[in-house]
Coordinates of C-alpha atoms and ligand atoms in Angstrom, one line a residue:
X16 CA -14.9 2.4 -17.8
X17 CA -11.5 0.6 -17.9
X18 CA -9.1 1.3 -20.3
X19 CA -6.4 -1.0 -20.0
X20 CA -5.1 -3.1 -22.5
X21 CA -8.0 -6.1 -23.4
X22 CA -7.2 -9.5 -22.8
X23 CA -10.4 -10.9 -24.9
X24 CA -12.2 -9.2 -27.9
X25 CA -14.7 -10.4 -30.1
X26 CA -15.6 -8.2 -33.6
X27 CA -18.4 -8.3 -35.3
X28 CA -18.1 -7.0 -38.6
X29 CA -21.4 -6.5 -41.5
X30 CA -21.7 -5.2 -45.1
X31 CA -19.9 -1.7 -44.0
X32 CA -16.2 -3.2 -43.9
X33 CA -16.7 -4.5 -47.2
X34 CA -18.3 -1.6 -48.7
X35 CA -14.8 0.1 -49.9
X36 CA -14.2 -3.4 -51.7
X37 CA -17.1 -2.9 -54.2
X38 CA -19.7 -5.2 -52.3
X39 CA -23.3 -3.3 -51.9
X40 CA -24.2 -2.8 -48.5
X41 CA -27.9 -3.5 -47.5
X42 CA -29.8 -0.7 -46.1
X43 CA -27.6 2.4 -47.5
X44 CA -29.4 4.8 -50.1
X45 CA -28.5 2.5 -52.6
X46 CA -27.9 -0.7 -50.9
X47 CA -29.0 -4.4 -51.8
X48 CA -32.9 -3.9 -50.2
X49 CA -33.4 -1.0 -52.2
X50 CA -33.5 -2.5 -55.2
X51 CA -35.0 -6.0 -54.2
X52 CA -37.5 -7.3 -51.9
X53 CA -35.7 -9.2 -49.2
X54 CA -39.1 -11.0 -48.7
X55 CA -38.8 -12.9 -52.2
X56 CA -34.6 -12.9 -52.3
X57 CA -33.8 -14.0 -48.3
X58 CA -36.6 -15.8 -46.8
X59 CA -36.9 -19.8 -47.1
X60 CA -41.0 -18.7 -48.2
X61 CA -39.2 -16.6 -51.3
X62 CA -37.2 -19.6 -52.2
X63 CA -39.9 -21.9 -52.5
X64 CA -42.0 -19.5 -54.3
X65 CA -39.8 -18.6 -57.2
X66 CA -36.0 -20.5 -56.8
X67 CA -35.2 -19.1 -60.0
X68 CA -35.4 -15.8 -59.0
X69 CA -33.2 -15.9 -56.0
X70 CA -30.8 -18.4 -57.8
X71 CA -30.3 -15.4 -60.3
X72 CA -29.8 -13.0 -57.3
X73 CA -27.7 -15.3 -55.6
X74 CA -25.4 -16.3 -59.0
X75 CA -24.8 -12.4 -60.0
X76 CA -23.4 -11.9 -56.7
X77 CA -21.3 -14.7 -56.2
X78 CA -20.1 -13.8 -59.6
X79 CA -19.4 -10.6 -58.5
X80 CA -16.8 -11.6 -55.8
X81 CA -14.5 -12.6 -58.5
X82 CA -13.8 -9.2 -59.3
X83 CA -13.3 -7.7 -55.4
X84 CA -10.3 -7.4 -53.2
X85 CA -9.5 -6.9 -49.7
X86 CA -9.2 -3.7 -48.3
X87 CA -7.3 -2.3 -45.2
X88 CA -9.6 -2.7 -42.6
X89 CA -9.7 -6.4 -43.6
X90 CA -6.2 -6.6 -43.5
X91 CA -5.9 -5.0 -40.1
X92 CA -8.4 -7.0 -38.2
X93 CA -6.3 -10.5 -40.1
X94 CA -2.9 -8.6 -38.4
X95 CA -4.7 -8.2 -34.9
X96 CA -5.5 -11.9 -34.6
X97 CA -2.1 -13.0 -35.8
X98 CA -0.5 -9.7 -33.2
X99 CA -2.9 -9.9 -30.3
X100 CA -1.7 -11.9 -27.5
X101 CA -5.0 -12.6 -25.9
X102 CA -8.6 -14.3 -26.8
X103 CA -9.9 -13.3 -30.2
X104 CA -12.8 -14.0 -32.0
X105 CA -14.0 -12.4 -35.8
X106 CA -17.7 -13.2 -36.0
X107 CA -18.7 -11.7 -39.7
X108 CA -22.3 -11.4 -40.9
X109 CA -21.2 -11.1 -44.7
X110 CA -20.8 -14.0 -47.3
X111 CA -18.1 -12.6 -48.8
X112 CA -14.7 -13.9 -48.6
X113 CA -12.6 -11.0 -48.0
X114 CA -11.6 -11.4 -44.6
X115 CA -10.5 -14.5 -45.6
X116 CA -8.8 -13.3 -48.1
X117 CA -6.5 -10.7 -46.0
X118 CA -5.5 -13.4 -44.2
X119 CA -7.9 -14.3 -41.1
X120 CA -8.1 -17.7 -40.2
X121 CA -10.3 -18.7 -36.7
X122 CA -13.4 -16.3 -38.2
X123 CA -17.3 -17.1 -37.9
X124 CA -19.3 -16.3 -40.9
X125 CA -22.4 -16.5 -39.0
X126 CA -25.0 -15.7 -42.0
X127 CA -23.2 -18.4 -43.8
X128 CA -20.4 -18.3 -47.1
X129 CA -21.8 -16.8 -50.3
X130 CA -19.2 -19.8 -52.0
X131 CA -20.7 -22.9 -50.4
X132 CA -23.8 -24.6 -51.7
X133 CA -26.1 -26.2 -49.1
X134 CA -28.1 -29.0 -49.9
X135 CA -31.9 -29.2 -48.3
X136 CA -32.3 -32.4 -48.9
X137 CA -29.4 -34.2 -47.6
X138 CA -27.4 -30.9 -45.7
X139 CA -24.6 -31.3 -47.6
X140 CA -22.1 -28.2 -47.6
X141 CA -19.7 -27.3 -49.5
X142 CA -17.5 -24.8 -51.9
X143 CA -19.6 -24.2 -55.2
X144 CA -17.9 -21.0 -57.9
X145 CA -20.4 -21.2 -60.3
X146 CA -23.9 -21.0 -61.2
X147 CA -26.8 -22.6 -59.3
X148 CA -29.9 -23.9 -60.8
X149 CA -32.9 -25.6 -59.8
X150 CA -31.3 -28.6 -62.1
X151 CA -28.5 -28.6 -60.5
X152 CA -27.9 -32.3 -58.5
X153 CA -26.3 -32.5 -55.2
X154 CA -22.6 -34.1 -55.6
X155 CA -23.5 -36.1 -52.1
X156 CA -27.4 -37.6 -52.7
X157 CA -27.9 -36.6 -55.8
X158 CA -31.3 -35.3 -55.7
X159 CA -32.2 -32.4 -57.9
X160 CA -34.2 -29.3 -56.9
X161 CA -32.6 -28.9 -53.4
X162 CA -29.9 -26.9 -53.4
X163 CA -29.5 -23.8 -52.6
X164 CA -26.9 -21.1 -51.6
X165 CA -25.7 -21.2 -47.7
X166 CA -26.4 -18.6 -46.6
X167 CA -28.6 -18.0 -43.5
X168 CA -32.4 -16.3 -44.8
X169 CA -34.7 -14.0 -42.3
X170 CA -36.4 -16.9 -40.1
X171 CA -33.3 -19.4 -40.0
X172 CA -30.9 -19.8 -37.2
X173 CA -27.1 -18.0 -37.9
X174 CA -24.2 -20.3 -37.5
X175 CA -22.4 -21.3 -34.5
X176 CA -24.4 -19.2 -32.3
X177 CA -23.0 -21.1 -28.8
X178 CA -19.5 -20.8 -29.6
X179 CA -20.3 -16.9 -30.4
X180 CA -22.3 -16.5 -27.1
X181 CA -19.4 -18.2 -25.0
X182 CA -17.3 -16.1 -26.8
X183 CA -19.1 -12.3 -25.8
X184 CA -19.8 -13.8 -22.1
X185 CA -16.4 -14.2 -21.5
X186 CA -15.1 -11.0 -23.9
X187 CA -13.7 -7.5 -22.0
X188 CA -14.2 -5.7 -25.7
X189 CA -16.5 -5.8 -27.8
X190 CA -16.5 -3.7 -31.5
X191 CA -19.5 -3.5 -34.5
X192 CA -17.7 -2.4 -37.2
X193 CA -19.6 -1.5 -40.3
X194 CA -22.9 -2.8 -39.4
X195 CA -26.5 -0.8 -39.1
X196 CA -27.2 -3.4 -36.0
X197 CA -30.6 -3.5 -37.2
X198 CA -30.6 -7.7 -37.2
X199 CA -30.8 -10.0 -34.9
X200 CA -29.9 -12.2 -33.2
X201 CA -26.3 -9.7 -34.3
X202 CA -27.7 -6.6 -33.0
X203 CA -28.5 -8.0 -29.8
X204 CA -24.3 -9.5 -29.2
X205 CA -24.0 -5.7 -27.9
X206 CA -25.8 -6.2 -24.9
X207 CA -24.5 -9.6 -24.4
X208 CA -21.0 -8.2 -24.0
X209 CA -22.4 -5.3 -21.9
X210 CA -24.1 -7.8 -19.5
X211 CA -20.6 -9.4 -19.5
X212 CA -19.1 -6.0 -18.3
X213 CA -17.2 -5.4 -21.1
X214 CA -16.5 -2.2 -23.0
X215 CA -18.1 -1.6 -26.4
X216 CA -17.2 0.1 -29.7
X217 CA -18.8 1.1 -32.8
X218 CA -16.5 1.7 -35.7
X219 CA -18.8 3.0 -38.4
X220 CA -19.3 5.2 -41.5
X221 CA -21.5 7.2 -39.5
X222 CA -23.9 6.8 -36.1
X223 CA -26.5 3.7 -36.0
X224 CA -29.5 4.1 -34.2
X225 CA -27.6 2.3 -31.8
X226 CA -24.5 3.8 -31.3
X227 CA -25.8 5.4 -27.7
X228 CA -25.7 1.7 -26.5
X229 CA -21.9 1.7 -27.0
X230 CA -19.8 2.7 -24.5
X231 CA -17.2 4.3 -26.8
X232 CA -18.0 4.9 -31.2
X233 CA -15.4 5.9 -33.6
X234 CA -17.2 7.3 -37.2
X235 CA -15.4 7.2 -41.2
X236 CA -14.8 5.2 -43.8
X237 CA -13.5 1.5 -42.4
X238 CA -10.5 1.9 -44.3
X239 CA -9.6 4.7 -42.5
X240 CA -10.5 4.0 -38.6
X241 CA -10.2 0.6 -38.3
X242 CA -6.5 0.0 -39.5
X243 CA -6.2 3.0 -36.8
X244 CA -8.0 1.1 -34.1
X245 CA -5.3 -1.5 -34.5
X246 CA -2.7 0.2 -34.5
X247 CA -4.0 1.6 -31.1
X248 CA -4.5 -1.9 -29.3
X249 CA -1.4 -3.4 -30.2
X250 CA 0.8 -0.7 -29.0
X251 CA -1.2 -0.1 -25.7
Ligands
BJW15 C1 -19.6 1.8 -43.6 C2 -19.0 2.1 -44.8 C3 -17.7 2.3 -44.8 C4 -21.1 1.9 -45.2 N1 -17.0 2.2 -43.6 N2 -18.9 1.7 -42.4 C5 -38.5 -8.3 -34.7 C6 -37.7 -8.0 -33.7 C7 -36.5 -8.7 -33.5 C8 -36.1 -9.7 -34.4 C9 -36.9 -10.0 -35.4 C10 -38.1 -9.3 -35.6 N3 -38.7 -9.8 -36.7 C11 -37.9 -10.7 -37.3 C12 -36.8 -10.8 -36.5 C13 -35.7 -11.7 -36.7 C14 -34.9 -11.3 -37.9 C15 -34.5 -9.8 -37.8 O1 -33.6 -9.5 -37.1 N4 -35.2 -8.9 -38.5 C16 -35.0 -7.5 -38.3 C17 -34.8 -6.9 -39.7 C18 -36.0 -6.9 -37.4 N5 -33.6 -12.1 -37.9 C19 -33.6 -13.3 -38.4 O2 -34.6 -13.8 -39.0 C20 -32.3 -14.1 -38.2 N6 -32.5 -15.3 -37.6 C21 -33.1 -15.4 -36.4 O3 -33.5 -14.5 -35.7 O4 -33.0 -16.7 -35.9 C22 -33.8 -17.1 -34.8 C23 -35.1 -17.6 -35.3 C24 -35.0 -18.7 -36.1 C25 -36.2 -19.3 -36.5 C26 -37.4 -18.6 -36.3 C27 -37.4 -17.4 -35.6 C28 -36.2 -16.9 -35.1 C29 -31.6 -14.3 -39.5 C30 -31.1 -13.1 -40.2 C31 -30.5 -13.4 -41.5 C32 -30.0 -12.1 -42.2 N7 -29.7 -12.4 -43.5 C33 -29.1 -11.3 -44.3 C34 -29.0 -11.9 -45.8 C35 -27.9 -12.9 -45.8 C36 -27.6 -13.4 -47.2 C37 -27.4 -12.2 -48.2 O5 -26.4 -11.5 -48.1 O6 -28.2 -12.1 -49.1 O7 -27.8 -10.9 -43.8 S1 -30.1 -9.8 -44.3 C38 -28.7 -8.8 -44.4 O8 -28.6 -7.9 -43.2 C39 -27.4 -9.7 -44.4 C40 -26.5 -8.9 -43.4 O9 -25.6 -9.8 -42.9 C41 -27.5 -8.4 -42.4 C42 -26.9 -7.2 -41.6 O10 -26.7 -6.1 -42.5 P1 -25.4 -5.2 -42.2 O11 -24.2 -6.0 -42.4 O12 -25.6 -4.5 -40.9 O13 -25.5 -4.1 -43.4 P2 -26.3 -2.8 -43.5 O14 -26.4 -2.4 -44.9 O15 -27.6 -2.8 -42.7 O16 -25.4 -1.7 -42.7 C43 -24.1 -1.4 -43.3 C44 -23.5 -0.3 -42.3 O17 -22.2 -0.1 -42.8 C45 -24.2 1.0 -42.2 O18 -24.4 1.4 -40.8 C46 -23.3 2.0 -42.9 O19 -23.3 3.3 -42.4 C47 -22.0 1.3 -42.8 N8 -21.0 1.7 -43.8 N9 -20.1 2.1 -45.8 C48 -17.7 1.9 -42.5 N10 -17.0 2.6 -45.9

């Protein structure tokens, strides 16, 4: 395995680095899919069966951001792109803001930005702080009934997948860090990077069912371990 200093790394980062924040993970004793059924919250089919519902869902959480900050693993990985002399790329699967918010700049939110409203009918994007309703009109066409948080549901396509593939194929470090890997097409960047020969890390709360595909895992709180982590790679 080689050791040396990396020249590219791509993170991917889930509900785990936020958790310290105050944001609810997903699959944790108490997390987000005990209490509702992702079938009728995060699926397009849920949406069209009951908008209401998930506009309520949706609108409680975005509400909740107001009251979170970032937290020092955030702040880290925002110090690692602005220190790190080589390639790097912050792929997160949250809607949250917070990495924004410590100060990263070039990141992917690949299951899309908890923020923005999306409109079905037309595709417009963009920043939206308050409520959505099924009244509410699209600012671009108008049309009511069709918009809907942007955020990627189970069955659509994440963001920017090509740009994230280039990314891991030509990546010599690769690090999950507070994610269960347990969706795709995210669990899968693991062995992308693996076919592209480079090392892997896990920085999590505790071992995934995956962590045996890592090449290296490092396991407590993100607050903790990843503010470590960086420490480590910028003075190797
Ligand atoms: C800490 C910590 C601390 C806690 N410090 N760590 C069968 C096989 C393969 C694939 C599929 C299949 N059937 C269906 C699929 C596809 C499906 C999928 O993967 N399903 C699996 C569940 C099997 N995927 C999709 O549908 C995706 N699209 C797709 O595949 O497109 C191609 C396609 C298109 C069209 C047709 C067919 C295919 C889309 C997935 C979208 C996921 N969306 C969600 C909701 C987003 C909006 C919202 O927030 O409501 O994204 S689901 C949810 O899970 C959310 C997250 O981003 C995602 C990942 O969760 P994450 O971040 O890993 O959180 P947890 O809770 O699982 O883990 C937290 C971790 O943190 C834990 O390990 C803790 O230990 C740790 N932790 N505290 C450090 N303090």
């Amino acid at each position: 395995m080689n050791k040396s200093r990396p020249s590219s790394i791509v993170v991917l980062t889930g509900a785990g680095i936020s958790a310290e924040s105050g944001v609810d993970t997903f699959r944790d004793k108490d997390g987000i899919w005990s209490k509702v059924d992702f079938r009728e919250v995060a699926t397009p089919e849920g949406f069209a069966a009951d908008p209401h519902k998930v506009h309520a869902f949706y609108n409680q959480r975005r509400a909740g951001l107001k009251g979170i900050e970032p937290n020092a693993a955030h702040f880290a990985l925002a110090r690692l792109e602005r220190a790190f002399g080589g390639a790097f790329l912050l792929v997160t699967q949250n809607i949250d803001h917070l990495h924004e918010r410590a100060g990263s700049q070039g990141l992917i939110h690949m299951h899309g930005e908890l923020a923005n409203a999306l409109c079905g009918n037309c595709g417009d994007r963009r920043q939206w702080e308050g409520d959505l309703s099924t009244d509410s009109p699209c600012p671009a066409c108008h049309a009511n009934g069709y918009l809907r948080p942007d955020v990627v549901w189970f069955g659509e396509m994440p963001y920017q997948m090509e740009r994230i593939y280039a990314a891991l194929a030509g990546c010599d470090l690769f690090v999950a860090i507070g994610t269960s890997g347990t969706v795709y097409p995210a669990a899968g960047f693991i062995e992308e990077a693996r076919a592209a020969g480079a090392r892997t890390l896990e920085l999590n709360l505790e071992p995934t069912e995956g962590t045996n595909r890592f090449s290296d895992a490092i396991h407590g709180k993100a607050t903790e371990i990843v503010p470590e982590w960086v420490e480590r790679v910028l003075v190797d």
